Amino acid sequence: MKILTRPKTPGVLPMPLWLQGAVELGQAAVLSALLIFLPLIGVWFADGFTDRNFASLARLGGQAWLLIHGVPLTLTFPAGTLATGATSGVLSLFPLGLTLIPFFLSWRAGRRLARASYADQLWQAMLGALGTYAILGSVAAYFSANEDVSISVAAGALIPLVSAGLGIFVGARREAGSWVRLIGMDLTDWISRTSQHSRWAGSYVWAVVRAGAVGVTAALGFSALLVAVALAMSWAEIVTVYQYLDAGIVGSAVLTVVELGFVPNFMGWALGWTSGAGFSIGTGSLISPLETTVGPLPAVPVLAALPAGGGEYAVAALILPVIAGFLAGWWFLREGENHFDEWLSLKIRARWFTAPVSTLLLGVFVGLVSGILAAAAVLISGGSAGIGRFVDVGADPLWTGLWIAAELAVGVVVGYAVGPFLEREERR
């Protein structure tokens, strides 16, 4: 089996795939680190740090690079610093927007590796790429730790592989265009050899999963719209906090970049808010359409846009997940993959019974998938800020998942039942 890529230039030996993977993802790691270091260097030149040692700046940059990949940092504080009496805390709240930097750089690397690989050899390039990224992550974790911040070397090696590995896989699949080109296996041919009942069951399950993804995507879209509206309506308060901080041009710019990086996190919190489960900014707080209980907050400008709750417009937001479920149910109808309904109608010759039962079960199945995806979304959007009572930030994954599952299930049933009438109007 060949392990080399095609030659680039006559007379020049081609690069082994594992080495090309190491180079590609090594470049992605370096570029993402540079994008993290640039704002810190700007603050350093603007005398924004009391410690002017360049080694401290390098460690801070390494900690920030690991944090955007989701690696938790354990912070140590002098005794008596925190009112709670704690001397340490875990910083696990990371900006999802900045995580897109290594993801898209890895996506680009995945496309390049797919072009350089034969159908059954991409695994060599991915192995070299992910192995290199793990080594760089472990090195960054080892050298970025100090007496104030401790980092697990194992976590530094493994957790960054999630965003980098997902990016390189998605990019390679996008470039390959088919599974046979990507992994050397024709999944279509494998599926064609299964029984008709297995193909129907697989098509139904896959359509249910995609409908759940459609529902959660729509719900997150509504959440993003709410975040934009809240920021626009609270713009004056946000500017006032900026003026109070008086961080200067460089400091304000860096703070704004960090806040923009947290926008996807805010979408996850807004998803918890629209579900009715709410979200928290610190232990003991709750922000939901029905009630709002918040303690003292840090002087972060974007927090001025937090909803007050309790108003009639806030309660009306609870309908948004149901509308998202309606869209998912309508999408499933248009997909035409309700093979469970077909199977049930063949077993029981009573359409008045099989149609409602299959529709209700469809709502349950899609709602369950949506709930799991929503719980995953709010899980990665929240975390611990590691300081004082701010060890609980974000929406609760369990309750948000349960509420989203129930609300989307209702919307799916309505959307699937009403969908035929909407399609009939469209044909006119």
PDB file of C-alpha atoms in Angstrom, residues 177-372:
ATOM      1  CA  GLY A 177     -17.710  14.748  -1.063  1.00  0.00           C
ATOM      2  CA  SER A 178     -18.463  11.091  -0.249  1.00  0.00           C
ATOM      3  CA  TRP A 179     -17.731   8.516   2.413  1.00  0.00           C
ATOM      4  CA  VAL A 180     -16.009   6.183  -0.052  1.00  0.00           C
ATOM      5  CA  ARG A 181     -13.542   8.963  -0.896  1.00  0.00           C
ATOM      6  CA  LEU A 182     -13.087   9.783   2.782  1.00  0.00           C
ATOM      7  CA  ILE A 183     -12.700   6.366   4.439  1.00  0.00           C
ATOM      8  CA  GLY A 184     -12.454   3.974   1.501  1.00  0.00           C
ATOM      9  CA  MET A 185     -15.809   2.330   2.271  1.00  0.00           C
ATOM     10  CA  ASP A 186     -18.969   2.675   0.185  1.00  0.00           C
ATOM     11  CA  LEU A 187     -21.689   3.086   2.812  1.00  0.00           C
ATOM     12  CA  THR A 188     -24.382   3.270   0.129  1.00  0.00           C
ATOM     13  CA  ASP A 189     -23.415  -0.177  -1.140  1.00  0.00           C
ATOM     14  CA  TRP A 190     -23.363  -1.532   2.416  1.00  0.00           C
ATOM     15  CA  ILE A 191     -26.833  -0.160   3.120  1.00  0.00           C
ATOM     16  CA  SER A 192     -28.190  -1.588  -0.144  1.00  0.00           C
ATOM     17  CA  ARG A 193     -27.263  -5.090   1.033  1.00  0.00           C
ATOM     18  CA  THR A 194     -29.438  -4.810   4.149  1.00  0.00           C
ATOM     19  CA  SER A 195     -33.107  -5.776   4.275  1.00  0.00           C
ATOM     20  CA  GLN A 196     -35.888  -3.424   3.238  1.00  0.00           C
ATOM     21  CA  HIS A 197     -37.141  -3.208   6.814  1.00  0.00           C
ATOM     22  CA  SER A 198     -33.652  -2.258   8.020  1.00  0.00           C
ATOM     23  CA  ARG A 199     -33.402   0.461   5.370  1.00  0.00           C
ATOM     24  CA  TRP A 200     -36.801   1.836   6.341  1.00  0.00           C
ATOM     25  CA  ALA A 201     -35.892   1.794  10.040  1.00  0.00           C
ATOM     26  CA  GLY A 202     -32.555   3.459   9.334  1.00  0.00           C
ATOM     27  CA  SER A 203     -34.145   6.141   7.157  1.00  0.00           C
ATOM     28  CA  TYR A 204     -36.768   6.850   9.823  1.00  0.00           C
ATOM     29  CA  VAL A 205     -34.234   7.105  12.641  1.00  0.00           C
ATOM     30  CA  TRP A 206     -31.929   9.319  10.561  1.00  0.00           C
ATOM     31  CA  ALA A 207     -34.837  11.591   9.624  1.00  0.00           C
ATOM     32  CA  VAL A 208     -35.843  11.838  13.307  1.00  0.00           C
ATOM     33  CA  VAL A 209     -32.282  12.808  14.268  1.00  0.00           C
ATOM     34  CA  ARG A 210     -32.154  15.461  11.551  1.00  0.00           C
ATOM     35  CA  ALA A 211     -35.576  16.786  12.562  1.00  0.00           C
ATOM     36  CA  GLY A 212     -34.319  17.112  16.142  1.00  0.00           C
ATOM     37  CA  ALA A 213     -31.295  18.999  14.835  1.00  0.00           C
ATOM     38  CA  VAL A 214     -33.601  21.255  12.800  1.00  0.00           C
ATOM     39  CA  GLY A 215     -35.660  21.995  15.904  1.00  0.00           C
ATOM     40  CA  VAL A 216     -32.664  22.831  18.097  1.00  0.00           C
ATOM     41  CA  THR A 217     -31.098  24.918  15.328  1.00  0.00           C
ATOM     42  CA  ALA A 218     -34.326  26.910  14.988  1.00  0.00           C
ATOM     43  CA  ALA A 219     -34.524  27.343  18.774  1.00  0.00           C
ATOM     44  CA  LEU A 220     -30.912  28.571  18.878  1.00  0.00           C
ATOM     45  CA  GLY A 221     -31.700  30.932  16.001  1.00  0.00           C
ATOM     46  CA  PHE A 222     -34.553  32.429  18.014  1.00  0.00           C
ATOM     47  CA  SER A 223     -32.187  32.657  21.000  1.00  0.00           C
ATOM     48  CA  ALA A 224     -29.626  34.529  18.887  1.00  0.00           C
ATOM     49  CA  LEU A 225     -32.351  36.952  17.825  1.00  0.00           C
ATOM     50  CA  LEU A 226     -33.280  37.561  21.466  1.00  0.00           C
ATOM     51  CA  VAL A 227     -29.620  38.201  22.344  1.00  0.00           C
ATOM     52  CA  ALA A 228     -29.352  40.748  19.521  1.00  0.00           C
ATOM     53  CA  VAL A 229     -32.551  42.495  20.624  1.00  0.00           C
ATOM     54  CA  ALA A 230     -31.400  42.588  24.268  1.00  0.00           C
ATOM     55  CA  LEU A 231     -28.036  44.087  23.284  1.00  0.00           C
ATOM     56  CA  ALA A 232     -29.711  46.711  21.102  1.00  0.00           C
ATOM     57  CA  MET A 233     -32.221  47.695  23.795  1.00  0.00           C
ATOM     58  CA  SER A 234     -29.520  47.917  26.492  1.00  0.00           C
ATOM     59  CA  TRP A 235     -26.926  49.710  24.390  1.00  0.00           C
ATOM     60  CA  ALA A 236     -26.947  52.842  26.553  1.00  0.00           C
ATOM     61  CA  GLU A 237     -26.359  50.832  29.739  1.00  0.00           C
ATOM     62  CA  ILE A 238     -23.534  48.882  28.077  1.00  0.00           C
ATOM     63  CA  VAL A 239     -21.799  52.101  27.001  1.00  0.00           C
ATOM     64  CA  THR A 240     -22.146  53.459  30.539  1.00  0.00           C
ATOM     65  CA  VAL A 241     -20.273  50.438  31.935  1.00  0.00           C
ATOM     66  CA  TYR A 242     -17.522  50.921  29.327  1.00  0.00           C
ATOM     67  CA  GLN A 243     -17.170  54.550  30.431  1.00  0.00           C
ATOM     68  CA  TYR A 244     -17.053  53.487  34.080  1.00  0.00           C
ATOM     69  CA  LEU A 245     -14.257  50.975  33.408  1.00  0.00           C
ATOM     70  CA  ASP A 246     -12.176  53.527  31.450  1.00  0.00           C
ATOM     71  CA  ALA A 247      -9.938  50.734  30.110  1.00  0.00           C
ATOM     72  CA  GLY A 248      -8.517  52.763  27.255  1.00  0.00           C
ATOM     73  CA  ILE A 249      -8.653  51.985  23.564  1.00  0.00           C
ATOM     74  CA  VAL A 250      -6.612  48.782  23.707  1.00  0.00           C
ATOM     75  CA  GLY A 251      -8.242  47.475  26.869  1.00  0.00           C
ATOM     76  CA  SER A 252     -11.752  48.212  25.616  1.00  0.00           C
ATOM     77  CA  ALA A 253     -10.979  46.569  22.270  1.00  0.00           C
ATOM     78  CA  VAL A 254      -9.677  43.406  23.933  1.00  0.00           C
ATOM     79  CA  LEU A 255     -12.682  43.318  26.280  1.00  0.00           C
ATOM     80  CA  THR A 256     -15.018  43.668  23.288  1.00  0.00           C
ATOM     81  CA  VAL A 257     -13.277  40.808  21.463  1.00  0.00           C
ATOM     82  CA  VAL A 258     -13.701  38.578  24.521  1.00  0.00           C
ATOM     83  CA  GLU A 259     -17.372  39.536  24.805  1.00  0.00           C
ATOM     84  CA  LEU A 260     -17.920  38.763  21.121  1.00  0.00           C
ATOM     85  CA  GLY A 261     -16.286  35.400  21.738  1.00  0.00           C
ATOM     86  CA  PHE A 262     -18.933  34.696  24.376  1.00  0.00           C
ATOM     87  CA  VAL A 263     -21.874  35.436  22.030  1.00  0.00           C
ATOM     88  CA  PRO A 264     -22.424  31.698  21.299  1.00  0.00           C
ATOM     89  CA  ASN A 265     -22.421  31.120  25.069  1.00  0.00           C
ATOM     90  CA  PHE A 266     -25.103  33.790  25.431  1.00  0.00           C
ATOM     91  CA  MET A 267     -27.149  31.931  22.817  1.00  0.00           C
ATOM     92  CA  GLY A 268     -26.993  28.811  24.991  1.00  0.00           C
ATOM     93  CA  TRP A 269     -28.085  30.818  28.033  1.00  0.00           C
ATOM     94  CA  ALA A 270     -30.901  32.374  26.022  1.00  0.00           C
ATOM     95  CA  LEU A 271     -31.991  28.871  24.995  1.00  0.00           C
ATOM     96  CA  GLY A 272     -32.328  28.005  28.672  1.00  0.00           C
ATOM     97  CA  TRP A 273     -34.238  31.244  29.211  1.00  0.00           C
ATOM     98  CA  THR A 274     -36.746  30.622  26.392  1.00  0.00           C
ATOM     99  CA  SER A 275     -37.303  27.066  27.614  1.00  0.00           C
ATOM    100  CA  GLY A 276     -38.448  28.352  30.999  1.00  0.00           C
ATOM    101  CA  ALA A 277     -35.653  26.622  32.913  1.00  0.00           C
ATOM    102  CA  GLY A 278     -33.654  29.866  32.991  1.00  0.00           C
ATOM    103  CA  PHE A 279     -29.937  30.318  33.616  1.00  0.00           C
ATOM    104  CA  SER A 280     -27.736  31.526  36.441  1.00  0.00           C
ATOM    105  CA  ILE A 281     -24.932  34.039  36.856  1.00  0.00           C
ATOM    106  CA  GLY A 282     -23.478  32.787  40.101  1.00  0.00           C
ATOM    107  CA  THR A 283     -24.649  30.378  42.760  1.00  0.00           C
ATOM    108  CA  GLY A 284     -28.145  31.134  44.046  1.00  0.00           C
ATOM    109  CA  SER A 285     -29.152  33.303  41.087  1.00  0.00           C
ATOM    110  CA  LEU A 286     -31.861  32.539  38.537  1.00  0.00           C
ATOM    111  CA  ILE A 287     -32.826  34.454  35.418  1.00  0.00           C
ATOM    112  CA  SER A 288     -35.946  33.149  33.684  1.00  0.00           C
ATOM    113  CA  PRO A 289     -39.084  34.580  32.036  1.00  0.00           C
ATOM    114  CA  LEU A 290     -41.000  33.933  35.252  1.00  0.00           C
ATOM    115  CA  GLU A 291     -38.594  35.350  37.836  1.00  0.00           C
ATOM    116  CA  THR A 292     -35.189  36.966  38.155  1.00  0.00           C
ATOM    117  CA  THR A 293     -32.955  36.691  41.211  1.00  0.00           C
ATOM    118  CA  VAL A 294     -29.450  38.053  40.727  1.00  0.00           C
ATOM    119  CA  GLY A 295     -26.801  39.097  43.207  1.00  0.00           C
ATOM    120  CA  PRO A 296     -23.963  41.585  42.640  1.00  0.00           C
ATOM    121  CA  LEU A 297     -22.432  41.197  39.191  1.00  0.00           C
ATOM    122  CA  PRO A 298     -18.932  42.024  37.955  1.00  0.00           C
ATOM    123  CA  ALA A 299     -18.474  45.168  35.857  1.00  0.00           C
ATOM    124  CA  VAL A 300     -18.706  43.433  32.491  1.00  0.00           C
ATOM    125  CA  PRO A 301     -20.481  45.689  29.967  1.00  0.00           C
ATOM    126  CA  VAL A 302     -22.463  42.955  28.214  1.00  0.00           C
ATOM    127  CA  LEU A 303     -24.061  41.869  31.495  1.00  0.00           C
ATOM    128  CA  ALA A 304     -26.036  45.111  31.437  1.00  0.00           C
ATOM    129  CA  ALA A 305     -28.249  43.434  28.806  1.00  0.00           C
ATOM    130  CA  LEU A 306     -29.490  40.717  31.170  1.00  0.00           C
ATOM    131  CA  PRO A 307     -33.294  40.368  31.002  1.00  0.00           C
ATOM    132  CA  ALA A 308     -35.339  41.511  33.954  1.00  0.00           C
ATOM    133  CA  GLY A 309     -37.992  38.792  33.612  1.00  0.00           C
ATOM    134  CA  GLY A 310     -41.525  38.676  34.884  1.00  0.00           C
ATOM    135  CA  GLY A 311     -43.063  40.763  32.082  1.00  0.00           C
ATOM    136  CA  GLU A 312     -45.743  39.710  29.648  1.00  0.00           C
ATOM    137  CA  TYR A 313     -43.292  39.819  26.739  1.00  0.00           C
ATOM    138  CA  ALA A 314     -40.883  37.595  28.664  1.00  0.00           C
ATOM    139  CA  VAL A 315     -43.573  34.950  29.216  1.00  0.00           C
ATOM    140  CA  ALA A 316     -44.466  35.109  25.514  1.00  0.00           C
ATOM    141  CA  ALA A 317     -40.912  33.965  24.724  1.00  0.00           C
ATOM    142  CA  LEU A 318     -41.844  30.501  25.997  1.00  0.00           C
ATOM    143  CA  ILE A 319     -43.679  29.922  22.716  1.00  0.00           C
ATOM    144  CA  LEU A 320     -40.438  30.104  20.723  1.00  0.00           C
ATOM    145  CA  PRO A 321     -39.356  26.468  21.349  1.00  0.00           C
ATOM    146  CA  VAL A 322     -42.857  25.336  20.341  1.00  0.00           C
ATOM    147  CA  ILE A 323     -42.516  27.271  17.069  1.00  0.00           C
ATOM    148  CA  ALA A 324     -39.123  25.624  16.544  1.00  0.00           C
ATOM    149  CA  GLY A 325     -40.784  22.245  17.042  1.00  0.00           C
ATOM    150  CA  PHE A 326     -43.491  23.236  14.554  1.00  0.00           C
ATOM    151  CA  LEU A 327     -40.794  23.899  11.945  1.00  0.00           C
ATOM    152  CA  ALA A 328     -39.136  20.544  12.739  1.00  0.00           C
ATOM    153  CA  GLY A 329     -42.445  18.690  12.333  1.00  0.00           C
ATOM    154  CA  TRP A 330     -43.162  20.410   9.042  1.00  0.00           C
ATOM    155  CA  TRP A 331     -39.653  19.604   7.846  1.00  0.00           C
ATOM    156  CA  PHE A 332     -40.154  15.927   8.723  1.00  0.00           C
ATOM    157  CA  LEU A 333     -43.389  15.863   6.740  1.00  0.00           C
ATOM    158  CA  ARG A 334     -41.657  17.308   3.687  1.00  0.00           C
ATOM    159  CA  GLU A 335     -38.832  14.778   4.063  1.00  0.00           C
ATOM    160  CA  GLY A 336     -41.348  11.942   3.573  1.00  0.00           C
ATOM    161  CA  GLU A 337     -39.545   9.374   5.740  1.00  0.00           C
ATOM    162  CA  ASN A 338     -42.299   8.428   8.203  1.00  0.00           C
ATOM    163  CA  HIS A 339     -41.858   4.697   7.622  1.00  0.00           C
ATOM    164  CA  PHE A 340     -43.024   3.908  11.139  1.00  0.00           C
ATOM    165  CA  ASP A 341     -46.461   5.277  10.241  1.00  0.00           C
ATOM    166  CA  GLU A 342     -46.457   3.139   7.099  1.00  0.00           C
ATOM    167  CA  TRP A 343     -45.478   0.022   9.044  1.00  0.00           C
ATOM    168  CA  LEU A 344     -48.065   0.686  11.734  1.00  0.00           C
ATOM    169  CA  SER A 345     -50.839   1.197   9.175  1.00  0.00           C
ATOM    170  CA  LEU A 346     -49.974  -2.178   7.632  1.00  0.00           C
ATOM    171  CA  LYS A 347     -50.222  -3.915  11.002  1.00  0.00           C
ATOM    172  CA  ILE A 348     -53.392  -2.170  12.229  1.00  0.00           C
ATOM    173  CA  ARG A 349     -56.176  -1.428   9.725  1.00  0.00           C
ATOM    174  CA  ALA A 350     -57.600   1.504  11.641  1.00  0.00           C
ATOM    175  CA  ARG A 351     -56.293   4.774  10.280  1.00  0.00           C
ATOM    176  CA  TRP A 352     -58.125   6.795  12.905  1.00  0.00           C
ATOM    177  CA  PHE A 353     -55.878   5.065  15.468  1.00  0.00           C
ATOM    178  CA  THR A 354     -52.535   4.647  13.674  1.00  0.00           C
ATOM    179  CA  ALA A 355     -52.239   8.233  12.414  1.00  0.00           C
ATOM    180  CA  PRO A 356     -52.511   9.912  15.866  1.00  0.00           C
ATOM    181  CA  VAL A 357     -50.327   7.277  17.519  1.00  0.00           C
ATOM    182  CA  SER A 358     -47.520   7.564  14.941  1.00  0.00           C
ATOM    183  CA  THR A 359     -47.676  11.375  15.112  1.00  0.00           C
ATOM    184  CA  LEU A 360     -47.537  11.430  18.907  1.00  0.00           C
ATOM    185  CA  LEU A 361     -44.619   8.992  18.936  1.00  0.00           C
ATOM    186  CA  LEU A 362     -42.896  11.130  16.315  1.00  0.00           C
ATOM    187  CA  GLY A 363     -43.210  14.110  18.666  1.00  0.00           C
ATOM    188  CA  VAL A 364     -41.737  12.043  21.503  1.00  0.00           C
ATOM    189  CA  PHE A 365     -38.807  10.798  19.415  1.00  0.00           C
ATOM    190  CA  VAL A 366     -37.934  14.188  17.911  1.00  0.00           C
ATOM    191  CA  GLY A 367     -38.419  15.876  21.273  1.00  0.00           C
ATOM    192  CA  LEU A 368     -36.039  13.392  22.884  1.00  0.00           C
ATOM    193  CA  VAL A 369     -33.357  14.066  20.263  1.00  0.00           C
ATOM    194  CA  SER A 370     -33.898  17.817  20.581  1.00  0.00           C
ATOM    195  CA  GLY A 371     -33.634  17.628  24.355  1.00  0.00           C
ATOM    196  CA  ILE A 372     -30.330  15.778  24.185  1.00  0.00           C
TER     197      ILE A 372
END
